[in-house]
């Protein structure tokens, strides 16, 4: 859920009404996500989806990694900008929900460019030799700092990395948070800000997106 969606729904509607239109398949996926999942707020959503699409189209990436597939909404947004020979690898551990992204991936024009894996992301990153042009991370928050350490060797100059939920509903302002996820998100934001190999900006979109570019 976005800050405006909760605090000022009129502004949230204004932002959506003044963004590029959402493709029909994504409208259907968003609707089905709210009908069939217990935590539909985990979906990337309209505004963030358009951001992912624009970033992907600007980069025209050949190799994309997504950590945290959920129902595949963000995956399909990222796929819109793939180069003709590009591929997106998307990772999740929820086997029970896998039928939903598989359904929409198979119906998509990008079906042959999406590699959906039920696999732990840390295991994948420790064993892959791939280098990625674009990485989107929206999975278990308690591993965010570790994900950052593991993805860094898998980037090159010009690679873009996006971490979702980095404002954590404002909890990052807590001086001494008790929640482990809050502690790790604060650690991630500190690590990124201090890492001289990246330039970054936290966008206050929805629940905050840390936007990184490898120098």
Short mmCIF file of C-alpha atoms in Angstrom, two decimals:
data_model
loop_
_atom_site.label_atom_id
_atom_site.label_comp_id
_atom_site.label_asym_id
_atom_site.label_seq_id
_atom_site.Cartn_x
_atom_site.Cartn_y
_atom_site.Cartn_z
CA UNK A 1 0.00 0.00 0.00
CA UNK A 2 1.23 3.50 -0.77
CA UNK A 3 1.47 6.42 1.62
CA UNK A 4 -1.02 8.43 -0.41
CA UNK A 5 -3.34 5.44 -0.79
CA UNK A 6 -3.64 5.27 3.00
CA UNK A 7 -3.33 8.92 4.02
CA UNK A 8 -4.72 10.77 1.02
CA UNK A 9 -6.64 8.50 -1.37
CA UNK A 10 -7.69 11.49 -3.50
CA UNK A 11 -4.03 12.20 -4.27
CA UNK A 12 -3.44 8.53 -4.97
CA UNK A 13 -6.25 8.51 -7.54
CA UNK A 14 -4.84 11.70 -9.06
CA UNK A 15 -1.42 10.07 -9.46
CA UNK A 16 -2.95 7.01 -11.13
CA UNK A 17 -5.14 9.12 -13.40
CA UNK A 18 -2.08 10.98 -14.63
CA UNK A 19 0.11 7.95 -15.31
CA UNK A 20 0.31 5.88 -18.48
CA UNK A 21 -2.50 3.37 -18.83
CA UNK A 22 -2.14 -0.14 -17.45
CA UNK A 23 -2.12 -2.95 -20.03
CA UNK A 24 -5.24 -5.11 -20.02
CA UNK A 25 -3.45 -8.29 -18.95
CA UNK A 26 -2.09 -6.49 -15.89
CA UNK A 27 -5.55 -5.22 -15.00
CA UNK A 28 -6.79 -8.81 -15.06
CA UNK A 29 -3.84 -10.02 -13.00
CA UNK A 30 -4.29 -7.29 -10.42
CA UNK A 31 -8.00 -8.12 -10.12
CA UNK A 32 -7.32 -11.84 -9.73
CA UNK A 33 -4.60 -11.17 -7.16
CA UNK A 34 -7.14 -9.37 -4.98
CA UNK A 35 -9.68 -12.14 -5.49
CA UNK A 36 -7.47 -15.14 -4.82
CA UNK A 37 -4.64 -14.20 -2.46
CA UNK A 38 -4.67 -13.46 1.25
CA UNK A 39 -2.17 -10.58 1.04
CA UNK A 40 -3.00 -8.76 -2.21
CA UNK A 41 -1.29 -5.58 -0.96
CA UNK A 42 2.01 -7.32 -1.75
CA UNK A 43 1.42 -6.71 -5.47
CA UNK A 44 3.61 -3.99 -6.97
CA UNK A 45 0.55 -2.13 -8.22
CA UNK A 46 -0.26 0.36 -10.92
CA UNK A 47 2.10 3.25 -10.20
CA UNK A 48 5.12 1.18 -9.29
CA UNK A 49 4.47 -1.09 -12.23
CA UNK A 50 4.64 1.86 -14.61
CA UNK A 51 7.95 2.91 -13.01
CA UNK A 52 9.39 -0.58 -13.54
CA UNK A 53 8.26 -0.57 -17.16
CA UNK A 54 9.75 2.85 -17.89
CA UNK A 55 13.08 1.94 -16.26
CA UNK A 56 13.20 -1.33 -18.18
CA UNK A 57 12.37 0.37 -21.49
CA UNK A 58 15.10 2.96 -20.88
CA UNK A 59 17.70 0.27 -20.21
CA UNK A 60 16.42 -2.24 -22.81
CA UNK A 61 18.10 -4.92 -20.66
CA UNK A 62 19.32 -8.30 -21.82
CA UNK A 63 19.52 -9.89 -18.39
CA UNK A 64 17.03 -9.06 -15.61
CA UNK A 65 16.71 -10.59 -12.14
CA UNK A 66 13.68 -10.33 -9.90
CA UNK A 67 13.69 -11.57 -6.31
CA UNK A 68 10.12 -12.08 -5.15
CA UNK A 69 7.66 -13.00 -7.91
CA UNK A 70 4.38 -13.07 -5.92
CA UNK A 71 1.71 -13.16 -8.68
CA UNK A 72 3.99 -11.93 -11.46
CA UNK A 73 2.72 -8.36 -11.88
CA UNK A 74 6.15 -6.72 -11.57
CA UNK A 75 7.69 -9.46 -13.69
CA UNK A 76 5.46 -8.60 -16.62
CA UNK A 77 6.12 -4.89 -16.16
CA UNK A 78 9.87 -5.48 -16.26
CA UNK A 79 9.49 -7.76 -19.28
CA UNK A 80 7.99 -4.92 -21.34
CA UNK A 81 11.44 -3.38 -21.80
CA UNK A 82 13.47 -6.52 -22.49
CA UNK A 83 15.70 -6.56 -25.54
CA UNK A 84 14.55 -8.97 -28.25
CA UNK A 85 17.02 -11.59 -26.99
CA UNK A 86 16.63 -10.63 -23.33
CA UNK A 87 15.56 -12.78 -20.39
CA UNK A 88 14.12 -12.16 -16.96
CA UNK A 89 14.81 -14.66 -14.18
CA UNK A 90 12.24 -14.37 -11.39
CA UNK A 91 12.60 -16.19 -8.07
CA UNK A 92 10.11 -17.13 -5.39
CA UNK A 93 9.66 -19.86 -2.77
CA UNK A 94 5.85 -19.97 -2.62
CA UNK A 95 4.91 -23.14 -4.49
CA UNK A 96 1.23 -22.86 -3.52
CA UNK A 97 0.83 -19.56 -5.39
CA UNK A 98 2.99 -20.46 -8.38
CA UNK A 99 -0.01 -21.40 -10.52
CA UNK A 100 -1.07 -17.75 -10.79
CA UNK A 101 2.10 -16.19 -12.23
CA UNK A 102 2.58 -19.26 -14.43
CA UNK A 103 -0.89 -18.71 -15.89
CA UNK A 104 -0.23 -15.07 -16.79
CA UNK A 105 3.33 -15.72 -17.97
CA UNK A 106 2.11 -18.39 -20.38
CA UNK A 107 -0.50 -16.00 -21.79
CA UNK A 108 2.01 -13.18 -22.18
CA UNK A 109 3.87 -12.21 -25.34
CA UNK A 110 7.02 -12.51 -23.20
CA UNK A 111 6.40 -16.12 -22.18
CA UNK A 112 9.58 -17.38 -23.86
CA UNK A 113 11.66 -14.70 -22.13
CA UNK A 114 10.55 -15.38 -18.54
CA UNK A 115 12.37 -18.00 -16.46
CA UNK A 116 10.30 -18.57 -13.31
CA UNK A 117 12.18 -20.50 -10.62
CA UNK A 118 10.95 -21.79 -7.28
CA UNK A 119 14.27 -21.32 -5.54
CA UNK A 120 15.81 -19.53 -2.57
CA UNK A 121 17.33 -16.29 -3.83
CA UNK A 122 20.44 -16.52 -1.65
CA UNK A 123 21.16 -19.99 -3.00
CA UNK A 124 20.67 -18.75 -6.56
CA UNK A 125 22.95 -15.75 -6.10
CA UNK A 126 25.70 -17.84 -4.51
CA UNK A 127 25.72 -20.24 -7.45
CA UNK A 128 25.06 -18.06 -10.50
CA UNK A 129 27.78 -16.49 -12.60
CA UNK A 130 25.26 -14.21 -14.33
CA UNK A 131 25.69 -10.45 -14.50
CA UNK A 132 22.44 -8.47 -14.55
CA UNK A 133 21.52 -5.19 -16.20
CA UNK A 134 18.47 -4.68 -13.99
CA UNK A 135 17.56 -6.19 -10.60
CA UNK A 136 14.32 -5.73 -8.69
CA UNK A 137 14.09 -6.98 -5.10
CA UNK A 138 10.77 -7.29 -3.30
CA UNK A 139 10.99 -10.37 -1.09
CA UNK A 140 11.72 -11.24 2.54
CA UNK A 141 12.81 -7.96 4.09
CA UNK A 142 14.94 -9.62 6.77
CA UNK A 143 17.42 -10.64 4.05
CA UNK A 144 17.64 -7.25 2.30
CA UNK A 145 21.14 -6.43 3.54
CA UNK A 146 22.38 -9.89 2.58
CA UNK A 147 20.77 -9.58 -0.85
CA UNK A 148 22.65 -6.33 -1.38
CA UNK A 149 25.95 -8.00 -0.52
CA UNK A 150 25.20 -10.94 -2.82
CA UNK A 151 23.97 -8.96 -5.83
CA UNK A 152 26.83 -6.48 -5.90
CA UNK A 153 29.25 -8.92 -7.61
CA UNK A 154 26.46 -9.71 -10.08
CA UNK A 155 26.28 -6.11 -11.37
CA UNK A 156 28.41 -4.06 -13.75
CA UNK A 157 28.81 -0.37 -14.53
CA UNK A 158 25.40 0.95 -15.51
CA UNK A 159 23.42 -1.84 -13.81
CA UNK A 160 20.29 -0.62 -12.04
CA UNK A 161 19.01 -2.12 -8.79
CA UNK A 162 15.65 -1.39 -7.18
CA UNK A 163 14.72 -2.35 -3.63
CA UNK A 164 11.04 -2.07 -2.71
CA UNK A 165 9.47 -1.15 0.66
CA UNK A 166 12.53 0.71 1.96
CA UNK A 167 10.46 3.23 3.94
CA UNK A 168 8.54 0.38 5.58
CA UNK A 169 5.42 2.41 6.37
CA UNK A 170 7.59 5.05 8.06
CA UNK A 171 9.14 2.60 10.52
CA UNK A 172 12.64 3.49 9.25
CA UNK A 173 12.32 6.66 11.34
CA UNK A 174 12.27 4.61 14.55
CA UNK A 175 15.51 5.19 16.46
CA UNK A 176 15.66 1.72 18.01
CA UNK A 177 13.25 -0.54 16.13
CA UNK A 178 12.36 -3.86 17.73
CA UNK A 179 11.15 -5.48 14.52
CA UNK A 180 13.92 -7.39 12.71
CA UNK A 181 12.67 -6.41 9.26
CA UNK A 182 12.80 -2.72 10.20
CA UNK A 183 16.33 -3.11 11.52
CA UNK A 184 17.50 -4.79 8.31
CA UNK A 185 15.82 -2.27 6.00
CA UNK A 186 17.54 0.54 7.92
CA UNK A 187 20.81 -1.38 7.58
CA UNK A 188 20.27 -1.75 3.84
CA UNK A 189 19.58 1.94 3.34
CA UNK A 190 22.72 2.80 5.31
CA UNK A 191 24.84 0.30 3.35
CA UNK A 192 23.64 1.68 0.02
CA UNK A 193 24.16 5.31 1.01
CA UNK A 194 27.75 4.59 2.09
CA UNK A 195 28.73 2.39 -0.86
CA UNK A 196 30.83 4.49 -3.22
CA UNK A 197 30.33 2.02 -6.07
CA UNK A 198 26.68 3.05 -6.37
CA UNK A 199 24.73 6.26 -6.74
CA UNK A 200 21.21 6.13 -5.35
CA UNK A 201 18.02 7.92 -4.48
CA UNK A 202 15.07 6.74 -2.38
CA UNK A 203 11.86 7.47 -4.26
CA UNK A 204 8.81 8.05 -2.00
CA UNK A 205 6.65 5.96 -4.33
CA UNK A 206 4.18 3.68 -2.56
CA UNK A 207 6.25 2.31 0.35
CA UNK A 208 9.57 3.66 -0.90
CA UNK A 209 11.89 2.41 -3.66
CA UNK A 210 15.67 2.60 -3.27
CA UNK A 211 16.89 3.29 -6.82
CA UNK A 212 20.55 2.39 -7.34
CA UNK A 213 22.90 2.67 -10.31
CA UNK A 214 26.31 1.00 -10.40
CA UNK A 215 28.96 3.58 -11.29
#
